[in-house]
Amino acid sequence: MQKIVTLTRHIIEEQRKHPTATGEFTNLINDLAFAIKLISYNTNKAGLLDVLGEAGTTNVQGEKVKKLDVFAHETMFRALDHGGHLCVMGSEEEEKPIAIPSQFPIGKYVILFDPLDGSSNIEANVSVGTIFSIYRRVTPDGTPGTLEDLLQPGSEQICAGYVVYGSSTMLVYTTGNGVHGFTLDPSYGEFVLSHPDIKIPKKGKIYSVNESNFDYWDQSIKNYVHYIKQIDPDSGRPMNSRYIGSMVSDFHRNLLYGGIFLYPASKRAPRGKLRLAYEANPMAFIIEQAGGRASDGHNRIMDIVPTELHQRTPLFIGSEEDVNMVEEFIRGERP
Ligand code: AHM
Ligand code: MG
């Protein structure tokens, strides 16, 4: 019989390499996987369940919230609040740190998540995703976690991952030992290892950017995007444009095929659009583990020390040589 590696087995085998592991982390991931299966199930039959449409509220970023965002947020919270593994949570859908309810034990880990990224696409049946990021707490054990636990630089992450709710549901994660992808087998409800040790090509063919922002960009970004569209077969140009508008899906495709995803700062969004803690850091951990790079144009994303929970950042992420090149444009080393 062929060996089937489930997510649980993979995590257990990874944890065995750490002599001090207690199994607590494995249990945390199992709780998370349960939440993800529920979100996947409901995303797949969203239209049938009549959960589509505006929930009638706006999130902390001032954007309209779809009902499925609320469902995904609550599902994550409810699956993770009682296990005793976490001391605090942060969600893109919640302005403040989320405390562990007082009736439950307090643990040593911290989680941040974007429960349903790209949800403006959901009514058109376009893939959306969930992104998560796990840290060890920095405040004393046994006490409720605080904002300090949530404001750690990405380099302190011990686990990061995302889920794409696409033609199949895939979970991709890293604990700092490579990047591994699992596909949800809907017949028996298990995540099965389908993409072990994913590596991104050093140089890609694809660029992903919302080009409608062109006139709002700095000249250096305009120059870069103009350059990669010029015809020069020797240097692999023009690059090929692919933009879904769901970061998880754009990122996932580029991770497998090679390329760059960029969301620069602009006159419209002076600090960029994407959030450091919920989107940039987890994807940065994954891309570095896959051999790529993530930058804000000047600095490594994971070196940024956050000062606000919902802080935004410009983001350039993908194949190493492609990220290097856009940085050269930004530094003015290329005309
Ligand atoms: P969201 O978290 O509110 O869904 O917003 C993030 C999404 C990303 O998935 C995507 O990359 C980006 O917003 C698209 O933005 P734009 O519509 O400006 O191109
Ligand atoms: Mg998002």
PDB file of N, CA and C in Angstrom, residues 21-101:
ATOM      1  N   ALA A  21       9.888  19.043  22.324  1.00  0.00           N
ATOM      2  CA  ALA A  21       8.486  19.211  21.904  1.00  0.00           C
ATOM      3  C   ALA A  21       7.537  18.451  22.828  1.00  0.00           C
ATOM      4  N   THR A  22       6.428  19.086  23.175  1.00  0.00           N
ATOM      5  CA  THR A  22       5.490  18.488  24.131  1.00  0.00           C
ATOM      6  C   THR A  22       4.241  17.941  23.451  1.00  0.00           C
ATOM      7  N   GLY A  23       4.078  18.205  22.161  1.00  0.00           N
ATOM      8  CA  GLY A  23       2.852  17.803  21.468  1.00  0.00           C
ATOM      9  C   GLY A  23       1.832  18.925  21.416  1.00  0.00           C
ATOM     10  N   GLU A  24       2.113  19.996  22.176  1.00  0.00           N
ATOM     11  CA  GLU A  24       1.170  21.113  22.219  1.00  0.00           C
ATOM     12  C   GLU A  24       1.016  21.773  20.847  1.00  0.00           C
ATOM     13  N   PHE A  25       2.135  21.924  20.158  1.00  0.00           N
ATOM     14  CA  PHE A  25       2.117  22.549  18.829  1.00  0.00           C
ATOM     15  C   PHE A  25       1.320  21.684  17.846  1.00  0.00           C
ATOM     16  N   THR A  26       1.532  20.373  17.932  1.00  0.00           N
ATOM     17  CA  THR A  26       0.787  19.439  17.065  1.00  0.00           C
ATOM     18  C   THR A  26      -0.715  19.599  17.296  1.00  0.00           C
ATOM     19  N   ASN A  27      -1.106  19.716  18.553  1.00  0.00           N
ATOM     20  CA  ASN A  27      -2.529  19.892  18.866  1.00  0.00           C
ATOM     21  C   ASN A  27      -3.062  21.216  18.328  1.00  0.00           C
ATOM     22  N   LEU A  28      -2.245  22.256  18.411  1.00  0.00           N
ATOM     23  CA  LEU A  28      -2.650  23.559  17.876  1.00  0.00           C
ATOM     24  C   LEU A  28      -2.919  23.455  16.372  1.00  0.00           C
ATOM     25  N   ILE A  29      -2.029  22.790  15.658  1.00  0.00           N
ATOM     26  CA  ILE A  29      -2.207  22.650  14.206  1.00  0.00           C
ATOM     27  C   ILE A  29      -3.445  21.801  13.898  1.00  0.00           C
ATOM     28  N   ASN A  30      -3.706  20.811  14.712  1.00  0.00           N
ATOM     29  CA  ASN A  30      -4.917  20.001  14.501  1.00  0.00           C
ATOM     30  C   ASN A  30      -6.183  20.841  14.675  1.00  0.00           C
ATOM     31  N   ASP A  31      -6.193  21.713  15.692  1.00  0.00           N
ATOM     32  CA  ASP A  31      -7.345  22.616  15.878  1.00  0.00           C
ATOM     33  C   ASP A  31      -7.504  23.534  14.669  1.00  0.00           C
ATOM     34  N   LEU A  32      -6.373  24.024  14.187  1.00  0.00           N
ATOM     35  CA  LEU A  32      -6.373  24.920  13.026  1.00  0.00           C
ATOM     36  C   LEU A  32      -6.901  24.188  11.786  1.00  0.00           C
ATOM     37  N   ALA A  33      -6.448  22.957  11.597  1.00  0.00           N
ATOM     38  CA  ALA A  33      -6.875  22.175  10.425  1.00  0.00           C
ATOM     39  C   ALA A  33      -8.386  21.937  10.470  1.00  0.00           C
ATOM     40  N   PHE A  34      -8.912  21.766  11.663  1.00  0.00           N
ATOM     41  CA  PHE A  34     -10.361  21.568  11.794  1.00  0.00           C
ATOM     42  C   PHE A  34     -11.106  22.827  11.332  1.00  0.00           C
ATOM     43  N   ALA A  35     -10.628  23.995  11.786  1.00  0.00           N
ATOM     44  CA  ALA A  35     -11.257  25.260  11.365  1.00  0.00           C
ATOM     45  C   ALA A  35     -11.201  25.393   9.843  1.00  0.00           C
ATOM     46  N   ILE A  36     -10.069  25.032   9.278  1.00  0.00           N
ATOM     47  CA  ILE A  36      -9.887  25.186   7.833  1.00  0.00           C
ATOM     48  C   ILE A  36     -10.831  24.268   7.055  1.00  0.00           C
ATOM     49  N   LYS A  37     -11.041  23.066   7.569  1.00  0.00           N
ATOM     50  CA  LYS A  37     -11.975  22.153   6.885  1.00  0.00           C
ATOM     51  C   LYS A  37     -13.392  22.733   6.909  1.00  0.00           C
ATOM     52  N   LEU A  38     -13.767  23.349   8.038  1.00  0.00           N
ATOM     53  CA  LEU A  38     -15.103  23.959   8.115  1.00  0.00           C
ATOM     54  C   LEU A  38     -15.229  25.123   7.140  1.00  0.00           C
ATOM     55  N   ILE A  39     -14.184  25.947   7.074  1.00  0.00           N
ATOM     56  CA  ILE A  39     -14.230  27.105   6.159  1.00  0.00           C
ATOM     57  C   ILE A  39     -14.277  26.603   4.714  1.00  0.00           C
ATOM     58  N   SER A  40     -13.472  25.585   4.420  1.00  0.00           N
ATOM     59  CA  SER A  40     -13.442  25.024   3.070  1.00  0.00           C
ATOM     60  C   SER A  40     -14.827  24.496   2.678  1.00  0.00           C
ATOM     61  N   TYR A  41     -15.432  23.757   3.576  1.00  0.00           N
ATOM     62  CA  TYR A  41     -16.760  23.172   3.325  1.00  0.00           C
ATOM     63  C   TYR A  41     -17.772  24.268   3.015  1.00  0.00           C
ATOM     64  N   ASN A  42     -17.731  25.335   3.822  1.00  0.00           N
ATOM     65  CA  ASN A  42     -18.706  26.413   3.633  1.00  0.00           C
ATOM     66  C   ASN A  42     -18.388  27.294   2.440  1.00  0.00           C
ATOM     67  N   THR A  43     -17.094  27.456   2.140  1.00  0.00           N
ATOM     68  CA  THR A  43     -16.720  28.239   0.956  1.00  0.00           C
ATOM     69  C   THR A  43     -17.200  27.527  -0.303  1.00  0.00           C
ATOM     70  N   ASN A  44     -17.038  26.210  -0.316  1.00  0.00           N
ATOM     71  CA  ASN A  44     -17.414  25.428  -1.497  1.00  0.00           C
ATOM     72  C   ASN A  44     -18.903  25.474  -1.787  1.00  0.00           C
ATOM     73  N   LYS A  45     -19.709  25.553  -0.734  1.00  0.00           N
ATOM     74  CA  LYS A  45     -21.154  25.592  -0.986  1.00  0.00           C
ATOM     75  C   LYS A  45     -21.763  26.919  -0.530  1.00  0.00           C
ATOM     76  N   ALA A  46     -20.960  27.973  -0.682  1.00  0.00           N
ATOM     77  CA  ALA A  46     -21.386  29.283  -0.201  1.00  0.00           C
ATOM     78  C   ALA A  46     -22.728  29.699  -0.790  1.00  0.00           C
ATOM     79  N   GLY A  47     -22.861  29.570  -2.110  1.00  0.00           N
ATOM     80  CA  GLY A  47     -24.096  29.990  -2.765  1.00  0.00           C
ATOM     81  C   GLY A  47     -25.293  29.219  -2.238  1.00  0.00           C
ATOM     82  N   LEU A  48     -25.077  27.920  -2.024  1.00  0.00           N
ATOM     83  CA  LEU A  48     -26.176  27.060  -1.569  1.00  0.00           C
ATOM     84  C   LEU A  48     -26.619  27.425  -0.158  1.00  0.00           C
ATOM     85  N   LEU A  49     -25.644  27.794   0.666  1.00  0.00           N
ATOM     86  CA  LEU A  49     -25.978  28.085   2.057  1.00  0.00           C
ATOM     87  C   LEU A  49     -26.522  29.497   2.240  1.00  0.00           C
ATOM     88  N   ASP A  50     -26.540  30.248   1.133  1.00  0.00           N
ATOM     89  CA  ASP A  50     -27.017  31.630   1.202  1.00  0.00           C
ATOM     90  C   ASP A  50     -26.228  32.458   2.213  1.00  0.00           C
ATOM     91  N   VAL A  51     -24.926  32.230   2.231  1.00  0.00           N
ATOM     92  CA  VAL A  51     -24.103  33.046   3.128  1.00  0.00           C
ATOM     93  C   VAL A  51     -23.392  34.156   2.351  1.00  0.00           C
ATOM     94  N   LEU A  52     -23.703  34.263   1.063  1.00  0.00           N
ATOM     95  CA  LEU A  52     -23.059  35.324   0.281  1.00  0.00           C
ATOM     96  C   LEU A  52     -23.698  36.682   0.560  1.00  0.00           C
ATOM     97  N   GLY A  53     -22.996  37.714   0.136  1.00  0.00           N
ATOM     98  CA  GLY A  53     -23.574  39.048   0.243  1.00  0.00           C
ATOM     99  C   GLY A  53     -22.938  39.848   1.353  1.00  0.00           C
ATOM    100  N   GLU A  54     -23.309  41.095   1.423  1.00  0.00           N
ATOM    101  CA  GLU A  54     -22.722  41.988   2.410  1.00  0.00           C
ATOM    102  C   GLU A  54     -23.271  41.654   3.795  1.00  0.00           C
ATOM    103  N   ALA A  55     -22.394  41.656   4.774  1.00  0.00           N
ATOM    104  CA  ALA A  55     -22.872  41.415   6.133  1.00  0.00           C
ATOM    105  C   ALA A  55     -23.420  42.700   6.734  1.00  0.00           C
ATOM    106  N   GLY A  56     -23.196  43.813   6.028  1.00  0.00           N
ATOM    107  CA  GLY A  56     -23.748  45.078   6.497  1.00  0.00           C
ATOM    108  C   GLY A  56     -22.848  45.818   7.457  1.00  0.00           C
ATOM    109  N   THR A  57     -21.612  45.309   7.639  1.00  0.00           N
ATOM    110  CA  THR A  57     -20.665  46.000   8.526  1.00  0.00           C
ATOM    111  C   THR A  57     -19.396  46.299   7.727  1.00  0.00           C
ATOM    112  N   THR A  58     -18.534  47.114   8.284  1.00  0.00           N
ATOM    113  CA  THR A  58     -17.224  47.340   7.661  1.00  0.00           C
ATOM    114  C   THR A  58     -16.150  46.841   8.604  1.00  0.00           C
ATOM    115  N   ASN A  59     -15.045  46.322   8.057  1.00  0.00           N
ATOM    116  CA  ASN A  59     -13.992  45.824   8.933  1.00  0.00           C
ATOM    117  C   ASN A  59     -13.101  46.980   9.384  1.00  0.00           C
ATOM    118  N   VAL A  60     -12.069  46.655  10.193  1.00  0.00           N
ATOM    119  CA  VAL A  60     -11.246  47.720  10.771  1.00  0.00           C
ATOM    120  C   VAL A  60     -10.480  48.509   9.717  1.00  0.00           C
ATOM    121  N   GLN A  61     -10.358  47.960   8.533  1.00  0.00           N
ATOM    122  CA  GLN A  61      -9.667  48.682   7.463  1.00  0.00           C
ATOM    123  C   GLN A  61     -10.650  49.607   6.731  1.00  0.00           C
ATOM    124  N   GLY A  62     -11.908  49.612   7.141  1.00  0.00           N
ATOM    125  CA  GLY A  62     -12.900  50.450   6.479  1.00  0.00           C
ATOM    126  C   GLY A  62     -13.458  49.813   5.219  1.00  0.00           C
ATOM    127  N   GLU A  63     -13.234  48.485   5.059  1.00  0.00           N
ATOM    128  CA  GLU A  63     -13.734  47.808   3.868  1.00  0.00           C
ATOM    129  C   GLU A  63     -15.005  47.030   4.203  1.00  0.00           C
ATOM    130  N   LYS A  64     -15.838  46.844   3.185  1.00  0.00           N
ATOM    131  CA  LYS A  64     -17.081  46.094   3.413  1.00  0.00           C
ATOM    132  C   LYS A  64     -16.774  44.636   3.711  1.00  0.00           C
ATOM    133  N   VAL A  65     -17.456  44.091   4.668  1.00  0.00           N
ATOM    134  CA  VAL A  65     -17.238  42.702   5.059  1.00  0.00           C
ATOM    135  C   VAL A  65     -18.305  41.826   4.424  1.00  0.00           C
ATOM    136  N   LYS A  66     -17.872  40.742   3.804  1.00  0.00           N
ATOM    137  CA  LYS A  66     -18.820  39.765   3.264  1.00  0.00           C
ATOM    138  C   LYS A  66     -19.189  38.808   4.386  1.00  0.00           C
ATOM    139  N   LYS A  67     -20.314  38.170   4.268  1.00  0.00           N
ATOM    140  CA  LYS A  67     -20.737  37.262   5.328  1.00  0.00           C
ATOM    141  C   LYS A  67     -19.737  36.136   5.570  1.00  0.00           C
ATOM    142  N   LEU A  68     -19.150  35.669   4.507  1.00  0.00           N
ATOM    143  CA  LEU A  68     -18.238  34.546   4.665  1.00  0.00           C
ATOM    144  C   LEU A  68     -16.972  34.943   5.429  1.00  0.00           C
ATOM    145  N   ASP A  69     -16.590  36.226   5.356  1.00  0.00           N
ATOM    146  CA  ASP A  69     -15.450  36.703   6.166  1.00  0.00           C
ATOM    147  C   ASP A  69     -15.754  36.534   7.642  1.00  0.00           C
ATOM    148  N   VAL A  70     -16.969  36.917   8.003  1.00  0.00           N
ATOM    149  CA  VAL A  70     -17.387  36.853   9.401  1.00  0.00           C
ATOM    150  C   VAL A  70     -17.420  35.397   9.850  1.00  0.00           C
ATOM    151  N   PHE A  71     -17.975  34.566   9.003  1.00  0.00           N
ATOM    152  CA  PHE A  71     -18.033  33.132   9.326  1.00  0.00           C
ATOM    153  C   PHE A  71     -16.622  32.568   9.517  1.00  0.00           C
ATOM    154  N   ALA A  72     -15.725  32.897   8.603  1.00  0.00           N
ATOM    155  CA  ALA A  72     -14.355  32.357   8.680  1.00  0.00           C
ATOM    156  C   ALA A  72     -13.656  32.857   9.939  1.00  0.00           C
ATOM    157  N   HIS A  73     -13.835  34.128  10.248  1.00  0.00           N
ATOM    158  CA  HIS A  73     -13.225  34.695  11.461  1.00  0.00           C
ATOM    159  C   HIS A  73     -13.734  33.981  12.706  1.00  0.00           C
ATOM    160  N   GLU A  74     -15.051  33.819  12.788  1.00  0.00           N
ATOM    161  CA  GLU A  74     -15.627  33.188  13.982  1.00  0.00           C
ATOM    162  C   GLU A  74     -15.234  31.715  14.082  1.00  0.00           C
ATOM    163  N   THR A  75     -15.127  31.074  12.939  1.00  0.00           N
ATOM    164  CA  THR A  75     -14.732  29.659  12.940  1.00  0.00           C
ATOM    165  C   THR A  75     -13.311  29.509  13.463  1.00  0.00           C
ATOM    166  N   MET A  76     -12.422  30.369  13.005  1.00  0.00           N
ATOM    167  CA  MET A  76     -11.038  30.314  13.487  1.00  0.00           C
ATOM    168  C   MET A  76     -11.012  30.534  14.993  1.00  0.00           C
ATOM    169  N   PHE A  77     -11.719  31.555  15.442  1.00  0.00           N
ATOM    170  CA  PHE A  77     -11.706  31.872  16.874  1.00  0.00           C
ATOM    171  C   PHE A  77     -12.237  30.701  17.696  1.00  0.00           C
ATOM    172  N   ARG A  78     -13.369  30.179  17.273  1.00  0.00           N
ATOM    173  CA  ARG A  78     -14.008  29.118  18.074  1.00  0.00           C
ATOM    174  C   ARG A  78     -13.218  27.820  18.076  1.00  0.00           C
ATOM    175  N   ALA A  79     -12.510  27.568  16.972  1.00  0.00           N
ATOM    176  CA  ALA A  79     -11.721  26.325  16.927  1.00  0.00           C
ATOM    177  C   ALA A  79     -10.449  26.443  17.759  1.00  0.00           C
ATOM    178  N   LEU A  80     -10.022  27.682  18.023  1.00  0.00           N
ATOM    179  CA  LEU A  80      -8.708  27.880  18.653  1.00  0.00           C
ATOM    180  C   LEU A  80      -8.777  28.416  20.079  1.00  0.00           C
ATOM    181  N   ASP A  81      -9.973  28.792  20.538  1.00  0.00           N
ATOM    182  CA  ASP A  81     -10.034  29.520  21.818  1.00  0.00           C
ATOM    183  C   ASP A  81      -9.867  28.648  23.057  1.00  0.00           C
ATOM    184  N   HIS A  82     -10.143  27.346  22.932  1.00  0.00           N
ATOM    185  CA  HIS A  82     -10.279  26.509  24.141  1.00  0.00           C
ATOM    186  C   HIS A  82      -9.180  25.463  24.326  1.00  0.00           C
ATOM    187  N   GLY A  83      -8.268  25.345  23.368  1.00  0.00           N
ATOM    188  CA  GLY A  83      -7.302  24.238  23.400  1.00  0.00           C
ATOM    189  C   GLY A  83      -6.222  24.378  24.464  1.00  0.00           C
ATOM    190  N   GLY A  84      -6.052  25.608  24.979  1.00  0.00           N
ATOM    191  CA  GLY A  84      -5.007  25.820  25.977  1.00  0.00           C
ATOM    192  C   GLY A  84      -3.625  26.019  25.364  1.00  0.00           C
ATOM    193  N   HIS A  85      -3.564  26.202  24.042  1.00  0.00           N
ATOM    194  CA  HIS A  85      -2.271  26.361  23.368  1.00  0.00           C
ATOM    195  C   HIS A  85      -1.907  27.823  23.162  1.00  0.00           C
ATOM    196  N   LEU A  86      -2.921  28.700  23.136  1.00  0.00           N
ATOM    197  CA  LEU A  86      -2.710  30.099  22.754  1.00  0.00           C
ATOM    198  C   LEU A  86      -2.872  31.039  23.942  1.00  0.00           C
ATOM    199  N   CYS A  87      -2.162  32.185  23.878  1.00  0.00           N
ATOM    200  CA  CYS A  87      -2.350  33.197  24.925  1.00  0.00           C
ATOM    201  C   CYS A  87      -3.063  34.430  24.373  1.00  0.00           C
ATOM    202  N   VAL A  88      -3.085  34.593  23.050  1.00  0.00           N
ATOM    203  CA  VAL A  88      -3.766  35.728  22.416  1.00  0.00           C
ATOM    204  C   VAL A  88      -3.848  35.444  20.915  1.00  0.00           C
ATOM    205  N   MET A  89      -4.818  36.057  20.256  1.00  0.00           N
ATOM    206  CA  MET A  89      -4.932  35.918  18.796  1.00  0.00           C
ATOM    207  C   MET A  89      -5.057  37.304  18.174  1.00  0.00           C
ATOM    208  N   GLY A  90      -4.731  37.404  16.893  1.00  0.00           N
ATOM    209  CA  GLY A  90      -4.964  38.624  16.120  1.00  0.00           C
ATOM    210  C   GLY A  90      -5.613  38.231  14.812  1.00  0.00           C
ATOM    211  N   SER A  91      -6.646  38.969  14.409  1.00  0.00           N
ATOM    212  CA  SER A  91      -7.330  38.662  13.149  1.00  0.00           C
ATOM    213  C   SER A  91      -7.454  39.929  12.327  1.00  0.00           C
ATOM    214  N   GLU A  92      -7.311  39.779  11.009  1.00  0.00           N
ATOM    215  CA  GLU A  92      -7.483  40.944  10.144  1.00  0.00           C
ATOM    216  C   GLU A  92      -8.878  41.537  10.283  1.00  0.00           C
ATOM    217  N   GLU A  93      -9.815  40.748  10.734  1.00  0.00           N
ATOM    218  CA  GLU A  93     -11.202  41.210  10.873  1.00  0.00           C
ATOM    219  C   GLU A  93     -11.507  41.809  12.240  1.00  0.00           C
ATOM    220  N   GLU A  94     -10.506  41.914  13.099  1.00  0.00           N
ATOM    221  CA  GLU A  94     -10.755  42.394  14.467  1.00  0.00           C
ATOM    222  C   GLU A  94      -9.710  43.455  14.804  1.00  0.00           C
ATOM    223  N   GLU A  95     -10.185  44.619  15.235  1.00  0.00           N
ATOM    224  CA  GLU A  95      -9.267  45.748  15.428  1.00  0.00           C
ATOM    225  C   GLU A  95      -8.254  45.502  16.551  1.00  0.00           C
ATOM    226  N   LYS A  96      -8.706  44.885  17.633  1.00  0.00           N
ATOM    227  CA  LYS A  96      -7.875  44.745  18.847  1.00  0.00           C
ATOM    228  C   LYS A  96      -7.373  43.306  19.003  1.00  0.00           C
ATOM    229  N   PRO A  97      -6.379  43.090  19.855  1.00  0.00           N
ATOM    230  CA  PRO A  97      -5.973  41.712  20.176  1.00  0.00           C
ATOM    231  C   PRO A  97      -7.165  40.928  20.726  1.00  0.00           C
ATOM    232  N   ILE A  98      -7.239  39.653  20.386  1.00  0.00           N
ATOM    233  CA  ILE A  98      -8.370  38.830  20.815  1.00  0.00           C
ATOM    234  C   ILE A  98      -7.921  37.983  22.003  1.00  0.00           C
ATOM    235  N   ALA A  99      -8.552  38.199  23.152  1.00  0.00           N
ATOM    236  CA  ALA A  99      -8.177  37.486  24.376  1.00  0.00           C
ATOM    237  C   ALA A  99      -8.726  36.062  24.361  1.00  0.00           C
ATOM    238  N   ILE A 100      -8.054  35.188  25.074  1.00  0.00           N
ATOM    239  CA  ILE A 100      -8.578  33.829  25.282  1.00  0.00           C
ATOM    240  C   ILE A 100      -9.661  33.928  26.373  1.00  0.00           C
ATOM    241  N   PRO A 101     -10.857  33.392  26.131  1.00  0.00           N
ATOM    242  CA  PRO A 101     -11.929  33.503  27.131  1.00  0.00           C
ATOM    243  C   PRO A 101     -11.464  32.976  28.492  1.00  0.00           C
TER     244      PRO A 101
END
